[in-house]
PDB file of C-alpha atoms in Angstrom:
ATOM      1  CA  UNK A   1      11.617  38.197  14.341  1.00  0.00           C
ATOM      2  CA  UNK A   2      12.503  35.374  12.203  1.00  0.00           C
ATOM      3  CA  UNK A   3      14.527  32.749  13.970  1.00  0.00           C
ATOM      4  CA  UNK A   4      17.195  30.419  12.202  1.00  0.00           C
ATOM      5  CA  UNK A   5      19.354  27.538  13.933  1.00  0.00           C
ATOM      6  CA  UNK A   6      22.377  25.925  13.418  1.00  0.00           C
ATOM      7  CA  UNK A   7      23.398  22.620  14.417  1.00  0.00           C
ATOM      8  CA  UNK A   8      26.172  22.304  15.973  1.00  0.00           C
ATOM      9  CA  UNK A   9      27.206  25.460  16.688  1.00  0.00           C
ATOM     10  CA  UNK A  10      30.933  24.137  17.123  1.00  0.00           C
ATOM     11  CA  UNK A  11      32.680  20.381  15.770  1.00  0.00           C
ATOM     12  CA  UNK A  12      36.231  19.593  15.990  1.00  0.00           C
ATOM     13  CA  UNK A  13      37.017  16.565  13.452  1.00  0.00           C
ATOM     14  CA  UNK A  14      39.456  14.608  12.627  1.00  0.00           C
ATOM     15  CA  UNK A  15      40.386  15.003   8.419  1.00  0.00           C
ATOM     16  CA  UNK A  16      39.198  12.348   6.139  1.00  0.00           C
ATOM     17  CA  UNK A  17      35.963  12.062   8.044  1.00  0.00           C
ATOM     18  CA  UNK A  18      32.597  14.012   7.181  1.00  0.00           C
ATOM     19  CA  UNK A  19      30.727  16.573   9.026  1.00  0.00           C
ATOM     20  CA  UNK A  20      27.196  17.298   8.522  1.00  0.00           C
ATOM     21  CA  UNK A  21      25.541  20.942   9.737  1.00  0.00           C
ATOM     22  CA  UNK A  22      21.938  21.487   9.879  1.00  0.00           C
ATOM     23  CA  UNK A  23      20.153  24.946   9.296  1.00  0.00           C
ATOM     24  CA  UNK A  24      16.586  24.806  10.177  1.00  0.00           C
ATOM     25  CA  UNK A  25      14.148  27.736  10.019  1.00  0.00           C
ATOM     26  CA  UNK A  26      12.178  27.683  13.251  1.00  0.00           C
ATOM     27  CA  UNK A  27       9.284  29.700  12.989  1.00  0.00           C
ATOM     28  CA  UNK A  28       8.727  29.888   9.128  1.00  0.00           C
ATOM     29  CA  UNK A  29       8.555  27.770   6.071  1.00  0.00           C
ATOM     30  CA  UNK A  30      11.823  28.852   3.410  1.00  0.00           C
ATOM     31  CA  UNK A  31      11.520  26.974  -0.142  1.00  0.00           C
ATOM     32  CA  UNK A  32      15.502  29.120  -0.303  1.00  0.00           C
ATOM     33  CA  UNK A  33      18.427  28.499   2.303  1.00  0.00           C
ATOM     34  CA  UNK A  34      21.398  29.723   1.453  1.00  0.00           C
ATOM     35  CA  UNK A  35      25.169  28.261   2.678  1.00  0.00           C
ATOM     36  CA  UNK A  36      27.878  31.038   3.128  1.00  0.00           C
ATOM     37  CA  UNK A  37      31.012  30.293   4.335  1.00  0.00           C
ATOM     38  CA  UNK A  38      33.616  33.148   6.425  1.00  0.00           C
ATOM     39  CA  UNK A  39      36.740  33.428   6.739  1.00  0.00           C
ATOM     40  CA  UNK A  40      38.740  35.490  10.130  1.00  0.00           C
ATOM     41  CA  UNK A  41      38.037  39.073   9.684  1.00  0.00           C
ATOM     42  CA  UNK A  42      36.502  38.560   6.087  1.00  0.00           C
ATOM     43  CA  UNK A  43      32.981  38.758   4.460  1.00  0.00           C
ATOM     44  CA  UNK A  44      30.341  35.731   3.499  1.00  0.00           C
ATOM     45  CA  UNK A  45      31.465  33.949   0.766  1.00  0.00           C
ATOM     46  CA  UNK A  46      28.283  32.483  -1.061  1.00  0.00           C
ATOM     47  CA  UNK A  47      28.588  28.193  -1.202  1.00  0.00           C
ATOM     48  CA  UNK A  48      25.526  27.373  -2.592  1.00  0.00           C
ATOM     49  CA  UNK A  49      21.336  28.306  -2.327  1.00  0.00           C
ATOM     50  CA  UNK A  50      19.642  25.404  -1.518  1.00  0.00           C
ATOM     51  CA  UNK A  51      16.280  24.951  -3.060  1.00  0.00           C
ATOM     52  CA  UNK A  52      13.648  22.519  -1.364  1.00  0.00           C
ATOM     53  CA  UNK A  53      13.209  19.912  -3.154  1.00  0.00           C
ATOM     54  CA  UNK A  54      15.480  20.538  -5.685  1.00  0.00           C
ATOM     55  CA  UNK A  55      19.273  20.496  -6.355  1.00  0.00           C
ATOM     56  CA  UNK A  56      21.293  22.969  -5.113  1.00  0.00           C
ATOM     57  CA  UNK A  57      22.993  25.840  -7.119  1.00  0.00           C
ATOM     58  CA  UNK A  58      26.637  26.050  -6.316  1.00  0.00           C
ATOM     59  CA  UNK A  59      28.644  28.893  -6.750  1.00  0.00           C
ATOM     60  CA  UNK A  60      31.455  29.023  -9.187  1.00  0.00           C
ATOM     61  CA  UNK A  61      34.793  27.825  -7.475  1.00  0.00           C
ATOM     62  CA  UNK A  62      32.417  25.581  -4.836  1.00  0.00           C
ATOM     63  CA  UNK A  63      33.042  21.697  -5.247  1.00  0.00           C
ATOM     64  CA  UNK A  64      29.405  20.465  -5.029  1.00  0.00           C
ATOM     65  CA  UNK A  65      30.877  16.384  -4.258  1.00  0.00           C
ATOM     66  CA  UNK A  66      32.827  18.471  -1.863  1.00  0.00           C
ATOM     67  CA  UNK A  67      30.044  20.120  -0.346  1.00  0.00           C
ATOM     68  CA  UNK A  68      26.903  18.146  -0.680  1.00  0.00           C
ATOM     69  CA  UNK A  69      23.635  19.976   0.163  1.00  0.00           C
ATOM     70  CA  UNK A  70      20.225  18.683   0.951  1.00  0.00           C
ATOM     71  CA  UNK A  71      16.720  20.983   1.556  1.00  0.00           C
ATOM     72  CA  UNK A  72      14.797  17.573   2.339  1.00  0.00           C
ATOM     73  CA  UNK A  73      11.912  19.980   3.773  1.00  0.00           C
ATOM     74  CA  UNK A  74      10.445  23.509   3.745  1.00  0.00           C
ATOM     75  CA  UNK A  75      12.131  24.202   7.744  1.00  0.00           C
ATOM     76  CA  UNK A  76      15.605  22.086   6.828  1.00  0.00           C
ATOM     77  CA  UNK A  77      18.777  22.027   4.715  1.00  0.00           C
ATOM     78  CA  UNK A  78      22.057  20.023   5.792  1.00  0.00           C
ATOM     79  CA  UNK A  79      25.307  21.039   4.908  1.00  0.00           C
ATOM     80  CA  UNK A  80      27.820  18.113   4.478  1.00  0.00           C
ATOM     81  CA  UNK A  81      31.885  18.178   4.226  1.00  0.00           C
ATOM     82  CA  UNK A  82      33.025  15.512   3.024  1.00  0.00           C
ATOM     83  CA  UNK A  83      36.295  13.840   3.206  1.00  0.00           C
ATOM     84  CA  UNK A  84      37.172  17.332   5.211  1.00  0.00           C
ATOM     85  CA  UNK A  85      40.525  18.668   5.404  1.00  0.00           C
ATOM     86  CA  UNK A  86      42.750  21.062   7.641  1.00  0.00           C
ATOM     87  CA  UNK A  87      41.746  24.085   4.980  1.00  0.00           C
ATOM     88  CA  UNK A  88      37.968  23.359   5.496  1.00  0.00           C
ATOM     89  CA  UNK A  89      38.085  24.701   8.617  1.00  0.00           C
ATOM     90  CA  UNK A  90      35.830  28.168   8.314  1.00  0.00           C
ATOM     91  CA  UNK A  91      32.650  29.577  10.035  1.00  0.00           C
ATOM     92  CA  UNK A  92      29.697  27.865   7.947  1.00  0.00           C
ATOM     93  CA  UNK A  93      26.609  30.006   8.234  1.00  0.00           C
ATOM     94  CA  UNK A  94      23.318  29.795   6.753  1.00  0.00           C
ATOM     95  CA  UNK A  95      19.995  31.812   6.219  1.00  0.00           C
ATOM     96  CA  UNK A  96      16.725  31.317   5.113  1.00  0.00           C
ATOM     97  CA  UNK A  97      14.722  33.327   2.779  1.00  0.00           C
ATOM     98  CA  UNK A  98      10.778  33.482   3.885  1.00  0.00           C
ATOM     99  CA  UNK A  99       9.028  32.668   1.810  1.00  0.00           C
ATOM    100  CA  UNK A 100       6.101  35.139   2.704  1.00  0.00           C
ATOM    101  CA  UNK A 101       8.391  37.648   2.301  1.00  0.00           C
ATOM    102  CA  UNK A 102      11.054  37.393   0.243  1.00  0.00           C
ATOM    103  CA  UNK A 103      13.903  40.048   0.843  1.00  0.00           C
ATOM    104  CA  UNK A 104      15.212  39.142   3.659  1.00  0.00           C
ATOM    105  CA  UNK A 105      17.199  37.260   4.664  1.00  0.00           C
ATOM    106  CA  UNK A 106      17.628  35.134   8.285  1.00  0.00           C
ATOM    107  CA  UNK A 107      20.847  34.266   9.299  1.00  0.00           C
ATOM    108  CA  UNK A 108      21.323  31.475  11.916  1.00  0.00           C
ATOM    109  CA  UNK A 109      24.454  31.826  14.525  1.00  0.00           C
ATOM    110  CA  UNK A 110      27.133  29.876  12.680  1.00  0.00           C
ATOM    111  CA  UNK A 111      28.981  26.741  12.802  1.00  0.00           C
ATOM    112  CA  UNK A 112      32.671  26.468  13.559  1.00  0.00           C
ATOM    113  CA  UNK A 113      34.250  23.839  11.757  1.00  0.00           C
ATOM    114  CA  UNK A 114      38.091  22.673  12.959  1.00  0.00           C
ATOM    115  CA  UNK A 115      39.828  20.028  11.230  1.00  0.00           C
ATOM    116  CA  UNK A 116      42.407  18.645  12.588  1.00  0.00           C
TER     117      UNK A 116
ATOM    118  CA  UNK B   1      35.129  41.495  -6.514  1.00  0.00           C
ATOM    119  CA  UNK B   2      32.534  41.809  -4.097  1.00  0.00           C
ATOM    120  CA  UNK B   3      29.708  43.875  -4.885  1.00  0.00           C
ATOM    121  CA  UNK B   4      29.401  45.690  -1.975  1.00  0.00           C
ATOM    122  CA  UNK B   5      32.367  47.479  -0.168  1.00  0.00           C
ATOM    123  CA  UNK B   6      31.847  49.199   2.689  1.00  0.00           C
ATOM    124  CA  UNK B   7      34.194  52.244   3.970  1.00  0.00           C
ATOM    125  CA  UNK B   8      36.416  52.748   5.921  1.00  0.00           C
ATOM    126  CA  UNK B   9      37.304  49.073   6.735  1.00  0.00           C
ATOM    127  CA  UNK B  10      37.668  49.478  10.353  1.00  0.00           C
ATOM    128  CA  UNK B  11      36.362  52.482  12.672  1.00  0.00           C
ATOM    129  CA  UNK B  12      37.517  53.605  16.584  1.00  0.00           C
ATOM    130  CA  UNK B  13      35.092  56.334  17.793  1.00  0.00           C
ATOM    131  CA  UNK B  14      33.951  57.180  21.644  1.00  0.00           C
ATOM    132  CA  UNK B  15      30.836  56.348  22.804  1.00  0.00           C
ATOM    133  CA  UNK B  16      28.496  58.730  22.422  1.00  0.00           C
ATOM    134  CA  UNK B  17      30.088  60.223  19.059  1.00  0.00           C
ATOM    135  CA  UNK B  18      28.135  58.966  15.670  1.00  0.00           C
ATOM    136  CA  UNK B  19      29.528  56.675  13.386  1.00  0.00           C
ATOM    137  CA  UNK B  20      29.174  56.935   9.648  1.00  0.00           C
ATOM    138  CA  UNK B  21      29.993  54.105   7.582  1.00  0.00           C
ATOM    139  CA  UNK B  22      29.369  53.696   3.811  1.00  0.00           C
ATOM    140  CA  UNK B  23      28.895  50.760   0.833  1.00  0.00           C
ATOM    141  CA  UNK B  24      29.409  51.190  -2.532  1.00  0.00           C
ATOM    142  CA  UNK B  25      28.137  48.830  -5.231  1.00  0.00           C
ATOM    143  CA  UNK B  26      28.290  48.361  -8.918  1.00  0.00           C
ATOM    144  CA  UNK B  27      25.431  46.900 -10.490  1.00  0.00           C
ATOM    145  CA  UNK B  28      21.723  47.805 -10.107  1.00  0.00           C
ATOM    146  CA  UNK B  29      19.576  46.319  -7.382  1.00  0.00           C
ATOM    147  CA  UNK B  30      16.480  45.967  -6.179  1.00  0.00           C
ATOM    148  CA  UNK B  31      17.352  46.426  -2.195  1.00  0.00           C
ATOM    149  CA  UNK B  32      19.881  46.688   0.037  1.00  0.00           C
ATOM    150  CA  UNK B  33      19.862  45.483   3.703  1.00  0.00           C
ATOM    151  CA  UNK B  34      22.823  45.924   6.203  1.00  0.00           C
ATOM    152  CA  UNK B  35      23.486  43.504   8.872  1.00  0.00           C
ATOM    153  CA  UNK B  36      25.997  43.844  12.038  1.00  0.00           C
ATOM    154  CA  UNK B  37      27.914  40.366  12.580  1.00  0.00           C
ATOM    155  CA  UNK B  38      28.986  40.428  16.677  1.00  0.00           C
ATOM    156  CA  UNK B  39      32.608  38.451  16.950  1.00  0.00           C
ATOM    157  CA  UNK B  40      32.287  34.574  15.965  1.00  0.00           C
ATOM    158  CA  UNK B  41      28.022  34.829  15.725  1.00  0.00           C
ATOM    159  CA  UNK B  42      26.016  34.210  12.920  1.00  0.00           C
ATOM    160  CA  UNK B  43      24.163  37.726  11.548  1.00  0.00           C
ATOM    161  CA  UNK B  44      21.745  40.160  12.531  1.00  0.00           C
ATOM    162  CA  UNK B  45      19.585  41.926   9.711  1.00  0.00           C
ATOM    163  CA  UNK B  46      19.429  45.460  10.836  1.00  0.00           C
ATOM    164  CA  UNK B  47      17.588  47.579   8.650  1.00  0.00           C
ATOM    165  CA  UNK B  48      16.164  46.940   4.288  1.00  0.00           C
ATOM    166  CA  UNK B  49      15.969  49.785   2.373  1.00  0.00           C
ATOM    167  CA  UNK B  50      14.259  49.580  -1.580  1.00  0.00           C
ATOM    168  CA  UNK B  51      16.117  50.963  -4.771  1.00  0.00           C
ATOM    169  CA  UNK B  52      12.903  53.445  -5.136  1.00  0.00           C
ATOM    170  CA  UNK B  53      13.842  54.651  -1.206  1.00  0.00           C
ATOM    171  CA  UNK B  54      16.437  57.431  -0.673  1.00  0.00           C
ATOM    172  CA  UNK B  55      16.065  57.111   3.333  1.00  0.00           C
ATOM    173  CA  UNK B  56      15.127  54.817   6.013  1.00  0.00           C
ATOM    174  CA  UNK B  57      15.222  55.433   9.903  1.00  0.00           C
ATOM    175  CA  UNK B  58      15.131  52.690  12.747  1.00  0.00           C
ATOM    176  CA  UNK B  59      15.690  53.776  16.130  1.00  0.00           C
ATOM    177  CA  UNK B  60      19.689  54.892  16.300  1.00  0.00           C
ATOM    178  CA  UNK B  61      20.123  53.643  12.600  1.00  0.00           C
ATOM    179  CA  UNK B  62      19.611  55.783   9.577  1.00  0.00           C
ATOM    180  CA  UNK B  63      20.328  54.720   6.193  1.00  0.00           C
ATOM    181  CA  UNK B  64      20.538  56.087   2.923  1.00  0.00           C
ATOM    182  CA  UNK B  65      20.816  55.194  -0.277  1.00  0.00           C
ATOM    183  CA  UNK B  66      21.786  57.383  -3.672  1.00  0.00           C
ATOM    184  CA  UNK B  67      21.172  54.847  -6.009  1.00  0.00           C
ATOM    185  CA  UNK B  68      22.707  57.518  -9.156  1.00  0.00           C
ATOM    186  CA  UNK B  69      26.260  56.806  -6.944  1.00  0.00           C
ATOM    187  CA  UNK B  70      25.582  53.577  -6.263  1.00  0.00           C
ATOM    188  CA  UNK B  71      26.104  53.659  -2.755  1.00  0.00           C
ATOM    189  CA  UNK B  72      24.113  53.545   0.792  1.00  0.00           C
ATOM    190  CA  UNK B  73      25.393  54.548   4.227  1.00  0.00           C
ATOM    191  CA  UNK B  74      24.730  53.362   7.773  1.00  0.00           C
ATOM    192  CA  UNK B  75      24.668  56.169  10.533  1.00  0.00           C
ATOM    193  CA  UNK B  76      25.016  55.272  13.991  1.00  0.00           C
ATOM    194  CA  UNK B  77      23.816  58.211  16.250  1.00  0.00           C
ATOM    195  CA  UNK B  78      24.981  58.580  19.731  1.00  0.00           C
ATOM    196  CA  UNK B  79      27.063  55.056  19.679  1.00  0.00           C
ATOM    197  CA  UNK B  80      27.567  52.611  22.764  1.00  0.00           C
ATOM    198  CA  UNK B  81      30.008  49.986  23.606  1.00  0.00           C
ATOM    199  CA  UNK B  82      27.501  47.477  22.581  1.00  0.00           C
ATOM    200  CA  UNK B  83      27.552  48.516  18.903  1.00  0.00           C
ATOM    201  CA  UNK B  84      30.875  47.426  19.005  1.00  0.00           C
ATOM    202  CA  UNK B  85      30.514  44.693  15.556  1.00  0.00           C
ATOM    203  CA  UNK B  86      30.993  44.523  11.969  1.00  0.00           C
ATOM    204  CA  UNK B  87      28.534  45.964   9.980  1.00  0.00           C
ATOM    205  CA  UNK B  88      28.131  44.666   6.336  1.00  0.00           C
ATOM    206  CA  UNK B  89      25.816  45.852   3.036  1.00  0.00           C
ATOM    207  CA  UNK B  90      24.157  43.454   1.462  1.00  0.00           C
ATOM    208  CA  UNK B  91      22.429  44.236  -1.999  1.00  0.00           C
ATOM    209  CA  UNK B  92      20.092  42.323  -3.308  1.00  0.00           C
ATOM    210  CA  UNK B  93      18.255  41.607  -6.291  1.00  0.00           C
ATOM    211  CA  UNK B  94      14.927  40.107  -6.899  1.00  0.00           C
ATOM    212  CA  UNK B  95      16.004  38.345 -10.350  1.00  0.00           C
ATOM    213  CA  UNK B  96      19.373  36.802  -9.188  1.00  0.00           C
ATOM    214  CA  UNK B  97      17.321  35.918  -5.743  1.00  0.00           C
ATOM    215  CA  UNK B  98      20.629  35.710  -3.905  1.00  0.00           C
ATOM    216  CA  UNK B  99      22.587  38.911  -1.772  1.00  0.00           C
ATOM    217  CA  UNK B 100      26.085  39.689  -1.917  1.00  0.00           C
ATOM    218  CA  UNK B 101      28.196  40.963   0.830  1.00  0.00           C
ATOM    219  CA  UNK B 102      30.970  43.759   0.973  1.00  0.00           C
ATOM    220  CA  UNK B 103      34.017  43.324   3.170  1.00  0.00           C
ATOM    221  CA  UNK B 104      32.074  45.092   6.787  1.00  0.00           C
ATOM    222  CA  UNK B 105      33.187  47.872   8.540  1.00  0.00           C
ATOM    223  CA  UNK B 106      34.887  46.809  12.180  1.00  0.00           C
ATOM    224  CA  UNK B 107      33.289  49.402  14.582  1.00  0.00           C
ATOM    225  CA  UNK B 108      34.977  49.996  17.903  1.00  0.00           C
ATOM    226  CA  UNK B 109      33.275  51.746  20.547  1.00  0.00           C
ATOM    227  CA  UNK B 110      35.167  52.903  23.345  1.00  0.00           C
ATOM    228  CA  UNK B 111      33.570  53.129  26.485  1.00  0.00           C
TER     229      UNK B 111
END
């Protein structure tokens, strides 16, 4: 199947600084990403779909100076917290759309953020 | 609210037993997918089924969907420690070109 990374899969920051997360479809080309984020024990919470070469569409509630996207290329989008804080700290996961085939979704393993 | 909510929240069965676990959504869609999430890893699509589809098979998975109710559910036949996950609906639709997830369903199986 479809394969989806995430880079890294774990960062520890300090707060004030920014952290930047990369989702990058491996083995197909996705014009759609999409940025969840997920809480202990709870369901993805939509951020944002990320459009190549295009803004991003944030979700209502999602600061987008807060959480700057970029889909720079049909196999990349970055996801970057800025000026992060103690409450940022969540599991950031992404998935890619393909664009061959456009119901489902790829999911790549996650990122846990920590902000200390 | 979430448009998807999958019952019961959390389930504790034996291996070998079946496990039933159902979503319920509210407005009309064009799929629905369900995905098991394995403690702290990313997801794992599982199994799509279509809005013009009443039942889909996959191995040990069966799904249904009853899309007059507005709901879908994800059997599990003859379970195994390994399925031990969370299990989440996800509907979709073609015009909004984004899914929505339900709460998941925390299956234990005891071995």
């Amino acid at each position: 199947g479809a394969v989806v990374s995430q880079h890294p899969s774990r960062v520890i920051c300090k707060s004030g600084t920014s952290v930047k997360i990369e989702c990058r479809s491996l083995d197909f080309q996705a014009t759609t990403m999409f940025w969840y984020r997920q809480f202990p024990k709870k369901s993805l919470m939509l951020m944002a779909t990320s459009n190549e070469g295009s803004k991003a569409t944030y979700e209502q509630g999602v600061e987008k100076d807060k959480f700057l996207i970029n889909h720079a290329s049909l196999t990349l989008s970055t996801l970057t917290v800025t000026s992060a804080h103690p409450e940022d700290s969540s599991f950031y996961i992404c998935s890619a759309r393909e664009d061959t085939v456009q119901e489902t979704q790829y999911f790549g393993p996650g990122t846990r953020l920590l902000v200390l | 609210s979430q448009q998807g909510e999958e019952d019961p929240q959390a389930l504790s069965i034996q291996e070998g037993e079946n496990a039933t676990m159902n979503c319920s959504y509210k407005t009309s869609i064009n799929n629905l997918q369900w995905y098991r999430q394995n403690s702290g890893r990313g997801l794992v699509h599982l199994i799509l089924i279509r809005s013009n589809e009443r039942e889909k098979h996959s191995g040990r998975l069966r799904v249904t969907l009853d899309t007059s109710k507005k709901s879908s559910s994800l059997l599990i036949t003859a379970s195994r420690a390994a399925d031990t996950a969370s299990y989440f609906c996800a509907t979709g639709n073609t015009n909004a070109g984004k899914s929505t997830f339900g709460d998941g369903t925390t299956l234990t199986v005891k071995p």
